[in-house]
Amino acid sequence: MTFSQHLHSSQVPEWSHAYLKYSLLKKRLIELKSLAPHPPSPTTLQSHRARAKRRLHSSSYGTFSSLLPIAKDPLVSAFEDHLDDFVSIFRNELLGISRFWHAALSAQSQALGSLEHRATSAPTQGSTAPALVWDLKHLTQTLTDLEHFRHVNRTGVIKILSRWMHLQPDLTTAALTHPTWTKLMDWMYDPTVEGLIHRADHLFVQLQPTLVVASVGYRDAWYRKTLSCPVDVPNVRKCMSIGDPAGLLSGRLCLRHCST
C-alpha cells in the first residue's frame, strides 16, 4: 500500500494542509538519485592531484589565471542545488507538522481540562450529564483523529528518511542526531495524546453512575425511576457512535431496564 492511500481527507479535512507533502519529497529524492555523482575513479583522483600541483606551482609566478578556482562540475552543482532544495522543503514540512501538533495538543488539553472542571464543579445529573458526555465524545473523536494524523505523518517521514538514508547515509545520520532536527521530529513519539485519551476515558467512567437520560415527555418519571439506574456502557457508546444525539436525550438504547 502506498503512502498516499493512507490519506483520507474526508476524515479530517480541516487538517489536510498540515499533512506531509510526501509526493513532493519523494519526487525530490528521485531527482537527487538521478543526479548523484559517482565516486571518482583512481585515475580521475590522480589527474585532479596533478592539476592541483600544477596550479600551486604556477601561482608562484603570480598569473591571474592560476588564482582562479577550479571550475565545479555542472552535475555536482545541480546535485547540490537539488539537495539544498530537498533539505529546505523537508525541514519546512517537519516544522509545520510540529507546530500544528503542539498547537492542537494544547487546545485539546485545555478542552479536556474544561470538561473535567464541569464534571466536578457542576451537578452531572439530569440534562447536564448527556450534554457533558456528548462533548466528551467529540473531544475523544478529535483526539483519535489527532493520533491518526500523527500516525500518517510518521509513516511518511520514516519512508522519506529511509530513502534519504539509502542515498546519503552520512548526511541523514547527521540530521537525525542534530538537536534542531530532533526537536522538529519530537511529535513522532510524543505520548501526550495517549495520556489525554486515557484521561477522557477515565472521565467517562466517572460519569457513568450519574448519567441519566430522559425524553422530554417522561423526564420527571425517568428521574424518579432511573436516578440510581446503572448505565449500559456499550449502548451509550453505540448511541454516540451512530451520530444521533437524540439517542442520548430520549434515552433510547442507553439505560438498562430497571425493575423498580
Coordinates of C-alpha atoms in Angstrom, one line a residue:
M1 CA 0.0 0.0 0.0
T2 CA 1.4 3.4 -1.0
F3 CA 1.6 6.3 1.5
S4 CA -1.0 8.3 -0.5
Q5 CA -3.6 5.6 0.2
H6 CA -3.3 6.4 3.9
L7 CA -4.6 9.9 3.4
H8 CA -8.3 10.1 3.9
S9 CA -9.2 13.8 3.6
S10 CA -12.8 13.1 4.4
Q11 CA -11.8 12.1 8.0
V12 CA -10.1 15.3 9.0
P13 CA -10.4 17.7 6.1
E14 CA -9.6 20.8 8.2
W15 CA -6.1 19.2 8.8
S16 CA -5.2 18.4 5.2
H17 CA -2.9 21.4 5.0
A18 CA -0.7 20.0 7.8
Y19 CA -0.1 16.6 6.2
L20 CA 3.4 15.8 5.0
K21 CA 3.9 16.6 1.3
Y22 CA 5.1 13.0 0.7
S23 CA 4.8 13.0 -3.1
L24 CA 6.8 16.2 -3.5
L25 CA 9.6 15.0 -1.2
K26 CA 9.7 11.6 -2.9
K27 CA 10.0 13.4 -6.3
R28 CA 12.9 15.4 -5.0
L29 CA 14.7 12.3 -3.8
I30 CA 14.2 10.6 -7.1
E31 CA 15.8 13.7 -8.8
L32 CA 18.6 13.6 -6.3
K33 CA 19.3 9.9 -7.0
S34 CA 19.4 10.6 -10.8
L35 CA 21.9 13.5 -10.2
A36 CA 24.0 11.8 -7.6
P37 CA 27.7 12.0 -8.7
H38 CA 29.5 8.7 -8.9
P39 CA 32.7 8.2 -6.8
P40 CA 35.7 9.3 -8.8
S41 CA 38.0 6.7 -10.2
P42 CA 41.6 6.4 -9.1
T43 CA 42.7 7.8 -12.5
T44 CA 40.5 10.8 -12.0
L45 CA 41.8 11.4 -8.5
Q46 CA 45.4 11.2 -9.8
S47 CA 44.5 13.7 -12.5
H48 CA 43.0 16.1 -10.0
R49 CA 46.0 15.9 -7.7
A50 CA 48.4 16.6 -10.7
R51 CA 46.3 19.6 -11.7
A52 CA 46.3 21.0 -8.2
K53 CA 50.1 20.7 -8.1
R54 CA 50.5 22.5 -11.4
R55 CA 48.2 25.3 -10.2
L56 CA 50.1 25.7 -7.0
H57 CA 53.4 25.8 -8.9
S58 CA 52.1 28.3 -11.5
S59 CA 50.7 30.5 -8.8
S60 CA 54.2 31.4 -7.7
Y61 CA 54.5 33.4 -10.9
G62 CA 51.6 35.5 -9.9
T63 CA 49.5 34.9 -13.1
F64 CA 45.8 35.8 -12.7
S65 CA 44.5 32.7 -14.3
S66 CA 46.3 30.5 -11.9
L67 CA 44.5 32.1 -9.0
L68 CA 41.0 31.3 -10.4
P69 CA 39.3 28.4 -8.7
I70 CA 38.8 25.1 -10.4
A71 CA 35.5 25.1 -12.2
K72 CA 33.0 22.9 -10.5
D73 CA 31.4 20.0 -12.4
P74 CA 27.9 21.1 -13.6
L75 CA 26.5 17.8 -12.4
V76 CA 27.8 18.3 -8.9
S77 CA 26.4 21.8 -8.9
A78 CA 23.0 20.6 -9.9
F79 CA 23.1 17.8 -7.3
E80 CA 24.0 20.3 -4.5
D81 CA 21.2 22.7 -5.6
H82 CA 18.6 19.9 -5.6
L83 CA 19.9 18.7 -2.2
D84 CA 19.6 22.2 -0.7
D85 CA 16.1 22.3 -2.1
F86 CA 15.1 19.0 -0.7
V87 CA 16.6 19.7 2.8
S88 CA 14.8 23.1 2.9
I89 CA 11.4 21.6 1.9
F90 CA 11.8 18.6 4.3
R91 CA 12.7 20.9 7.2
N92 CA 9.8 23.3 6.5
E93 CA 7.4 20.3 6.4
L94 CA 8.6 19.0 9.7
L95 CA 8.4 22.5 11.2
G96 CA 4.8 22.8 10.0
I97 CA 3.8 19.4 11.4
S98 CA 5.5 20.1 14.7
R99 CA 3.8 23.5 15.1
F100 CA 0.4 22.1 14.2
W101 CA 0.8 19.1 16.5
H102 CA 1.8 21.1 19.6
A103 CA -0.9 23.7 19.0
A104 CA -3.6 21.0 18.6
L105 CA -2.4 19.2 21.7
S106 CA -2.6 22.4 23.7
A107 CA -6.1 23.2 22.5
Q108 CA -7.4 19.6 23.3
S109 CA -5.7 19.6 26.7
Q110 CA -7.5 22.8 27.6
A111 CA -10.8 21.5 26.3
L112 CA -10.4 18.3 28.4
G113 CA -9.5 20.3 31.4
S114 CA -12.7 22.4 30.9
L115 CA -14.8 19.2 30.8
E116 CA -13.1 17.8 33.9
H117 CA -13.9 21.1 35.7
R118 CA -17.5 21.0 34.5
A119 CA -17.8 17.4 35.8
T120 CA -16.5 18.3 39.3
S121 CA -17.9 21.8 39.8
A122 CA -21.5 21.3 38.4
P123 CA -24.1 18.7 39.1
T124 CA -23.9 15.9 36.5
Q125 CA -27.4 14.6 36.8
G126 CA -30.4 15.2 34.6
S127 CA -29.9 17.0 31.4
T128 CA -26.3 18.1 32.3
A129 CA -24.8 14.6 32.1
P130 CA -25.8 13.8 28.5
A131 CA -24.5 17.2 27.3
L132 CA -21.2 16.6 29.1
V133 CA -20.9 13.1 27.7
W134 CA -21.7 14.3 24.2
D135 CA -18.9 17.0 24.4
L136 CA -16.6 14.3 25.8
K137 CA -17.4 12.1 22.8
H138 CA -16.5 14.9 20.4
L139 CA -13.3 15.5 22.3
T140 CA -12.3 11.8 22.2
Q141 CA -13.0 11.7 18.5
T142 CA -10.8 14.7 17.9
L143 CA -8.0 13.1 19.9
T144 CA -8.4 9.9 17.9
D145 CA -8.2 11.9 14.7
L146 CA -5.1 13.6 16.0
E147 CA -3.5 10.3 16.7
H148 CA -4.4 9.2 13.1
F149 CA -2.8 12.4 11.9
R150 CA 0.4 11.6 13.8
H151 CA 0.5 8.0 12.5
V152 CA 0.1 9.0 8.9
N153 CA 2.7 11.7 9.0
R154 CA 5.1 9.5 11.0
T155 CA 4.8 6.8 8.4
G156 CA 5.6 9.3 5.6
V157 CA 8.6 10.8 7.5
I158 CA 10.0 7.3 8.2
K159 CA 9.7 6.4 4.5
I160 CA 11.4 9.7 3.4
L161 CA 14.2 9.2 5.9
S162 CA 14.7 5.6 4.7
R163 CA 15.1 6.8 1.1
W164 CA 17.4 9.6 2.1
M165 CA 19.5 7.3 4.3
H166 CA 19.9 4.9 1.3
L167 CA 21.1 7.9 -0.9
Q168 CA 23.1 9.8 1.7
P169 CA 23.7 7.8 4.9
D170 CA 26.2 10.3 6.4
L171 CA 24.1 13.4 5.9
T172 CA 20.9 11.6 7.1
T173 CA 22.6 10.4 10.2
A174 CA 23.9 13.9 10.9
A175 CA 20.4 15.3 10.5
L176 CA 18.9 12.7 12.8
T177 CA 21.4 13.5 15.6
H178 CA 21.2 17.2 15.2
P179 CA 19.3 18.9 18.1
T180 CA 17.3 21.2 15.7
W181 CA 16.1 18.2 13.6
T182 CA 15.4 16.0 16.6
K183 CA 13.2 18.8 18.1
L184 CA 11.3 19.1 14.8
M185 CA 10.5 15.3 15.0
D186 CA 9.7 15.1 18.7
W187 CA 6.0 14.8 17.8
M188 CA 6.5 11.4 16.2
Y189 CA 6.6 9.6 19.5
D190 CA 5.0 12.2 21.8
P191 CA 3.0 10.2 24.4
T192 CA 0.8 13.3 25.3
V193 CA -2.1 12.3 23.1
E194 CA -2.3 8.8 24.6
G195 CA -2.4 10.5 28.1
L196 CA -5.2 12.8 27.1
I197 CA -7.3 9.8 25.7
H198 CA -6.7 8.0 28.9
R199 CA -7.9 11.0 30.9
A200 CA -11.0 11.2 28.7
D201 CA -11.8 7.5 29.2
H202 CA -11.4 7.9 32.9
L203 CA -13.8 10.9 32.9
F204 CA -16.3 8.9 31.0
V205 CA -16.1 6.1 33.6
Q206 CA -16.6 8.7 36.4
L207 CA -19.8 10.0 34.7
Q208 CA -21.4 6.5 34.4
P209 CA -23.1 6.4 37.9
T210 CA -24.7 9.8 37.5
L211 CA -25.7 9.6 33.8
V212 CA -29.4 9.9 33.5
V213 CA -31.0 10.3 30.1
A214 CA -34.7 11.0 29.6
S215 CA -37.1 12.0 27.0
V216 CA -38.8 15.4 27.4
G217 CA -42.3 13.9 27.9
Y218 CA -41.3 11.5 30.6
R219 CA -38.5 13.4 32.2
D220 CA -40.0 13.5 35.7
A221 CA -40.9 9.9 35.7
W222 CA -37.5 8.9 34.4
Y223 CA -35.8 10.9 37.1
R224 CA -37.8 9.2 39.8
K225 CA -37.3 5.7 38.3
T226 CA -33.7 5.8 36.9
L227 CA -31.9 8.2 39.2
S228 CA -29.8 5.3 40.5
C229 CA -30.2 3.1 37.5
P230 CA -26.9 1.6 36.2
V231 CA -25.8 2.7 32.8
D232 CA -25.3 0.2 29.9
V233 CA -21.9 1.5 28.8
P234 CA -21.8 -0.3 25.4
N235 CA -25.2 1.0 24.5
V236 CA -24.2 4.5 25.5
R237 CA -21.2 4.3 23.2
K238 CA -23.4 2.9 20.5
C239 CA -25.7 5.9 20.8
M240 CA -22.8 8.2 20.5
S241 CA -21.2 6.3 17.6
I242 CA -24.3 6.4 15.4
G243 CA -24.1 10.2 15.5
D244 CA -27.6 10.7 16.9
P245 CA -27.6 13.0 20.0
A246 CA -31.3 12.4 20.2
G247 CA -30.5 8.8 21.1
L248 CA -28.9 10.1 24.3
L249 CA -31.6 12.7 25.1
S250 CA -34.5 10.4 24.5
G251 CA -33.0 7.5 26.5
R252 CA -33.1 5.0 23.6
L253 CA -30.5 2.2 23.9
C254 CA -28.8 3.9 26.7
L255 CA -30.2 2.7 30.0
R256 CA -30.7 -0.9 31.2
H257 CA -34.3 -1.8 32.1
C258 CA -35.0 -1.0 35.7
S259 CA -37.4 -3.3 37.6
T260 CA -38.0 -0.8 40.3

